[in-house]
Short mmCIF file of C-alpha atoms in Angstrom, two decimals:
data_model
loop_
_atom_site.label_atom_id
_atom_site.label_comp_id
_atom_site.label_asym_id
_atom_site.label_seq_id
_atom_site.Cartn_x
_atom_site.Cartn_y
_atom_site.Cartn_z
CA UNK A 1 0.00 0.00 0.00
CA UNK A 2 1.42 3.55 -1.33
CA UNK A 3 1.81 6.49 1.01
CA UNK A 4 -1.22 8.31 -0.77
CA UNK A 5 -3.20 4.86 0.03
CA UNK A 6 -2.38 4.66 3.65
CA UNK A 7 -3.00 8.28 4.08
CA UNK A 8 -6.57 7.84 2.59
CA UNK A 9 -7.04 4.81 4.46
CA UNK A 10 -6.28 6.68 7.81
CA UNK A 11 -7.92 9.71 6.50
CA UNK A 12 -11.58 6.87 6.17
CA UNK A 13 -10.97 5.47 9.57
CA UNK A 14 -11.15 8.87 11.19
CA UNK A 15 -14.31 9.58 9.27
CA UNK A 16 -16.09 6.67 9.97
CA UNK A 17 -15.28 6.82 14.01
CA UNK A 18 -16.69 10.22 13.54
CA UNK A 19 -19.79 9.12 12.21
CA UNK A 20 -19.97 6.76 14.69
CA UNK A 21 -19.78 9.29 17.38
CA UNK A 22 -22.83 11.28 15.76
CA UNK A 23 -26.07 11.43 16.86
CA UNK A 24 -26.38 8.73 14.10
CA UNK A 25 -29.50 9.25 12.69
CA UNK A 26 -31.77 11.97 11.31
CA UNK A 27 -34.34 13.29 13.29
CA UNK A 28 -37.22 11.78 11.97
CA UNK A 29 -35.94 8.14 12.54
CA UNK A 30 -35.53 9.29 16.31
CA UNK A 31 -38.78 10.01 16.86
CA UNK A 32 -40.19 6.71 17.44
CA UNK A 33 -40.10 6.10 21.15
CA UNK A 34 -41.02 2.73 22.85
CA UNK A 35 -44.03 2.88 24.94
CA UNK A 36 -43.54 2.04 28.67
CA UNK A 37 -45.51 -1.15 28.45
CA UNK A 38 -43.72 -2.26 25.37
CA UNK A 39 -41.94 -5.64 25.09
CA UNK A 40 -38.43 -4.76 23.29
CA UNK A 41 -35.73 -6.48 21.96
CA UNK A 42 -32.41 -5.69 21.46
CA UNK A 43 -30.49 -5.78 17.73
CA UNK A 44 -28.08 -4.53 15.75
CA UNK A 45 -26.75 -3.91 12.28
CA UNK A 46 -23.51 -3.83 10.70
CA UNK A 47 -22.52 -0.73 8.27
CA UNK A 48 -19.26 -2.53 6.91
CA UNK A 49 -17.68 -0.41 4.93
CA UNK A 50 -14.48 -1.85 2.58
CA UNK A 51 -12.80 -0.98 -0.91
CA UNK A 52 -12.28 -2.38 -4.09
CA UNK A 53 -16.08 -1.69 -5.05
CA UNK A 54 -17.23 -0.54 -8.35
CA UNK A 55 -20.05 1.64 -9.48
CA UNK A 56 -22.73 -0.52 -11.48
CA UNK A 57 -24.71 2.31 -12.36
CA UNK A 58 -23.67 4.95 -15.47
CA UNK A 59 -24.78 7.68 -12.44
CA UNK A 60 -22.23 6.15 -10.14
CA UNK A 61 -19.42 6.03 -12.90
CA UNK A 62 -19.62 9.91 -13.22
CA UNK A 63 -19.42 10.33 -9.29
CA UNK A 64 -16.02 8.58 -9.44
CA UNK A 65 -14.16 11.54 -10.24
CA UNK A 66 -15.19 13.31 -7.48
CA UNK A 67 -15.28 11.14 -5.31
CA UNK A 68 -11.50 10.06 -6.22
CA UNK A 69 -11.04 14.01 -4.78
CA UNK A 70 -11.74 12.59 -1.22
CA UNK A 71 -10.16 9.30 -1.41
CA UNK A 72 -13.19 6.99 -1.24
CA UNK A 73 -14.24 6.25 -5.38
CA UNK A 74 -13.38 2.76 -4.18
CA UNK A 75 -15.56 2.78 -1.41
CA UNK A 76 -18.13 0.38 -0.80
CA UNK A 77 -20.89 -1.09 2.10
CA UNK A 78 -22.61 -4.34 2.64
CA UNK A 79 -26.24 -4.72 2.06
CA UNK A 80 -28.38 -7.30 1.52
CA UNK A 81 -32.07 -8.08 0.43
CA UNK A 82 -33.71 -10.27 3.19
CA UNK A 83 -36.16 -13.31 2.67
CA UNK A 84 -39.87 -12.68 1.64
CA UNK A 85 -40.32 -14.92 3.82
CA UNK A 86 -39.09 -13.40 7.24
CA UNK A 87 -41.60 -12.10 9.72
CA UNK A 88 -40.43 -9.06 10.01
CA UNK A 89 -39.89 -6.86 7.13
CA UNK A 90 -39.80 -9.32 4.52
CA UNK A 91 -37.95 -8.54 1.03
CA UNK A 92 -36.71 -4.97 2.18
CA UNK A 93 -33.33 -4.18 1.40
CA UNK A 94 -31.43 -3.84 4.97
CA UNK A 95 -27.77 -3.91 6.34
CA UNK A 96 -26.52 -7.34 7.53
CA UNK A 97 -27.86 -7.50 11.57
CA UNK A 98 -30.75 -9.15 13.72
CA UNK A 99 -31.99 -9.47 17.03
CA UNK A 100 -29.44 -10.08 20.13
CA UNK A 101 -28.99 -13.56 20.95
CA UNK A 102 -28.31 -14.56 25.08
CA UNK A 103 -24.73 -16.04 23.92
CA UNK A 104 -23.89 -12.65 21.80
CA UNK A 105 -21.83 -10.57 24.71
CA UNK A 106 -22.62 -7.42 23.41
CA UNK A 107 -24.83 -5.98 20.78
CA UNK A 108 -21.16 -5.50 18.60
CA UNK A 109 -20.90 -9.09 18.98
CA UNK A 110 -24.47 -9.60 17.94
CA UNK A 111 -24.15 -7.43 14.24
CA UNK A 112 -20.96 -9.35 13.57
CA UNK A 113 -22.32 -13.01 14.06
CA UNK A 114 -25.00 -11.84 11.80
CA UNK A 115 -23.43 -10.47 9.18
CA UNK A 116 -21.01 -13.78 8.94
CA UNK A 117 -24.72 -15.69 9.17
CA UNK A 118 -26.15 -13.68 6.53
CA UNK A 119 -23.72 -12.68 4.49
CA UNK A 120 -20.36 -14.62 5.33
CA UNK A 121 -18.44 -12.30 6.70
CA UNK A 122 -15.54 -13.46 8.47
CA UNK A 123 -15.73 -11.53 12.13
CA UNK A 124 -11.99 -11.33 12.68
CA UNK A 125 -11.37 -9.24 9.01
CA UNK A 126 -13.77 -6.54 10.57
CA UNK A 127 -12.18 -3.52 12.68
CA UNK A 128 -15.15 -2.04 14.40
CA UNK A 129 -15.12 1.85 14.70
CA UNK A 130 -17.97 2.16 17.24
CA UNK A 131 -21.65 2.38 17.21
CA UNK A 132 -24.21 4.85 16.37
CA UNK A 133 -26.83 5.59 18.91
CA UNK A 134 -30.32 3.66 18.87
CA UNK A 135 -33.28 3.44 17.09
CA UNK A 136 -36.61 2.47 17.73
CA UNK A 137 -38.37 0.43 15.09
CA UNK A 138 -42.47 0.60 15.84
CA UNK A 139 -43.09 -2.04 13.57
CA UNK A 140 -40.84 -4.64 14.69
CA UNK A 141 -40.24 -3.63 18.95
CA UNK A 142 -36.43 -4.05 17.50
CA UNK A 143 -34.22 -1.41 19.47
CA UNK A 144 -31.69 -1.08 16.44
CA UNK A 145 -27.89 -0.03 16.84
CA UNK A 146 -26.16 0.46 14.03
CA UNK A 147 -22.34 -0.37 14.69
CA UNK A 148 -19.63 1.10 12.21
CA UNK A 149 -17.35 -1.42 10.33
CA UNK A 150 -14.34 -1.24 8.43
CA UNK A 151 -13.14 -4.17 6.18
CA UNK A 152 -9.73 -4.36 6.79
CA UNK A 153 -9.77 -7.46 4.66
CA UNK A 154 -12.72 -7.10 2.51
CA UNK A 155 -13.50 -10.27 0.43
CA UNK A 156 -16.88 -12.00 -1.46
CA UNK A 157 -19.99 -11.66 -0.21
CA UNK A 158 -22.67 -13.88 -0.26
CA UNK A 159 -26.12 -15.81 0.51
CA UNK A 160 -25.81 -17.92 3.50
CA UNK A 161 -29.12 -18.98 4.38
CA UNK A 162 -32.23 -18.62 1.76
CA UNK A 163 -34.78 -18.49 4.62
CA UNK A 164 -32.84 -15.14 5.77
CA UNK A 165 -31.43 -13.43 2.59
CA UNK A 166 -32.48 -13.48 -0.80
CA UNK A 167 -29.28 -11.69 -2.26
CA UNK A 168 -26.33 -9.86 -0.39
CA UNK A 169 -23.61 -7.34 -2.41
CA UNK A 170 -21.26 -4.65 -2.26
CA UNK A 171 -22.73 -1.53 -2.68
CA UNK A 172 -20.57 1.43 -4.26
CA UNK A 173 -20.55 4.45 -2.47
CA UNK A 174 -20.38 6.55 -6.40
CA UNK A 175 -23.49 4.37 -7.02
CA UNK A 176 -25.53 5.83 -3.52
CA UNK A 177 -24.23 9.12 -3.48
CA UNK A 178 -25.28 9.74 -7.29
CA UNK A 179 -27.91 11.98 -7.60
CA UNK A 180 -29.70 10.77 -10.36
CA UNK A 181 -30.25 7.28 -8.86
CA UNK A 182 -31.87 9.26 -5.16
CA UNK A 183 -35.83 10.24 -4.62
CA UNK A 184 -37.93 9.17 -2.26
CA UNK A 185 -40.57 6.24 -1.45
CA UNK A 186 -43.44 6.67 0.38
CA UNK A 187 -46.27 4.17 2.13
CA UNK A 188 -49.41 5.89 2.80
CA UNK A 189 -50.60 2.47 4.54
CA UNK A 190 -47.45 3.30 7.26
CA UNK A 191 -47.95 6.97 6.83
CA UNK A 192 -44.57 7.40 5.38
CA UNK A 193 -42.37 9.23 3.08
CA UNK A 194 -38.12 8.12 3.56
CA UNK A 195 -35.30 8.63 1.06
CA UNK A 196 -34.91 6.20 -1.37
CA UNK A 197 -32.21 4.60 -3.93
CA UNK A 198 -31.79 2.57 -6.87
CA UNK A 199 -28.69 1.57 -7.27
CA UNK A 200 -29.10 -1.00 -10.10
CA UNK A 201 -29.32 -4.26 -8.14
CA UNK A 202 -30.84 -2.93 -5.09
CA UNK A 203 -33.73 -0.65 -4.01
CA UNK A 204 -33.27 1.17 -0.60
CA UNK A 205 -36.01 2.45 1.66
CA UNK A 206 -37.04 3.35 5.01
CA UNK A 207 -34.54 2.48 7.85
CA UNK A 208 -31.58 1.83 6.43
CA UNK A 209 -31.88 4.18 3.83
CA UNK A 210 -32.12 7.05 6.53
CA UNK A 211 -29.77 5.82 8.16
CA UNK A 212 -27.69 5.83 4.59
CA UNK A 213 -28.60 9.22 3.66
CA UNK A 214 -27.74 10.70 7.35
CA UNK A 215 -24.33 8.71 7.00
CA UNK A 216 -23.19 9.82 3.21
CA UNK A 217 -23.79 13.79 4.28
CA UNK A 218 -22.44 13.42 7.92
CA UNK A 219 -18.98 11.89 5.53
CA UNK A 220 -19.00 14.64 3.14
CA UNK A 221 -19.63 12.69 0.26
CA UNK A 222 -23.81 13.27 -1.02
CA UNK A 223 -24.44 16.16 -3.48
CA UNK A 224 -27.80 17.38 -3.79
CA UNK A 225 -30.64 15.64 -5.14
CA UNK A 226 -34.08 15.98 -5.91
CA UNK A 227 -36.35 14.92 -2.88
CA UNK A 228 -39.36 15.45 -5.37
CA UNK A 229 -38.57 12.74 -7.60
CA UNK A 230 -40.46 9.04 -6.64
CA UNK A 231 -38.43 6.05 -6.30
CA UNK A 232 -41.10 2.37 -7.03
CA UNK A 233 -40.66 -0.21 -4.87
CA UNK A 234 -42.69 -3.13 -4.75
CA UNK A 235 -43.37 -4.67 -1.39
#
């Protein structure tokens, strides 16, 4: 690894434990507040971020450029499209995570044993960064904490169980940030409206893609987009 490389490399660490020690989510995500006879459960997600990823979308190719200013156009972050058949938010695109298990020592513990269950990744090539604060999800009774990842060793990701995930990649950080492939989604049944992306292979929505957009412009990296423009989703 070149100077440049390592400097970059340091230069994404420091970011990332940054965002980590935000408030970690917009304000409309932290809203939601359990009521005091509520039964919740704790859970957590990994945001793994790595390099070597590639834009798939023409949108994301032009961001490269830029994003080459700041050292991340190789950027990438895990997500993954769970089962249509899960209970809980079945076929929604999500980072890799669940609910805390009684042998999981900590909820850090508990986003890395799922994301090697979901998604095979290998706990020990992880450095984890820290953990945002968090989140309430009404529909679920989940009490979500997103923990910040960097893939010191990044490698293949993939399906490890059909009954939780029905595909898992790589996302490019060009292809999220890219304005033409942002909008927003809404479900009047829910009484929502969250940003939204297409990035080719994936459609975001709702949690995670809050969570997404509050991460890209806490990093520096989003350009304005058009919160007018409708993104379809099927669900």
């Amino acid at each position: 690894m070149g100077t440049g490389s390592i400097a970059h490399d340091q230069t994404l660490r420091t970011q990332l434990e940054n965002l980590a020690a935000s408030n970690g989510s917009p304000l409309w995500l932290r809203r939601a507040k359990a009521p005091d006879d509520a039964t919740v459960r704790d859970a957590a997600v990994l945001m793994l971020f790595g390099r070597g990823g590639r834009p798939r979308t023409d949108a994301g190719r032009a961001q490269a450029s830029r994003l080459a200013d700041f050292g991340v156009d190789d950027v990438d972050i895990v997500l993954l499209q769970r089962a249509d058949t899960l209970r809980n938010h079945p076929g929604q695109v999500a980072f890799p995570g669940g609910g805390r298990d009684p042998e999981d020592d900590s909820l850090v513990a508990a986003a890395l044993r799922e994301a090697q269950e979901e998604a095979g990744i290998v706990p020990s090539t992880v450095d984890v960064l820290g953990q945002m604060d968090p989140l309430y999800i009404p529909v679920s009774r989940f009490q979500v904490t997103p923990v910040i990842g960097y893939w010191a060793q990044p490698g293949a990701v993939r399906v490890m169980d059909q009954s939780e995930s029905y595909s898992v990649y790589r996302i490019s950080a060009a292809d999220l940030v890219a304005p033409a492939n942002r909008g927003t989604f809404s479900r009047p049944d829910l009484e929502i409206t969250t940003p939204a992306f297409d990035v080719g292979v994936l459609k975001v929505w709702g949690f995670t893609a809050g969570i997404l957009d509050f991460a890209l412009d806490h990093l520096g990296w989003s350009e304005r987009w058009d919160r007018e423009v409708p993104i379809d989703i099927d669900f």
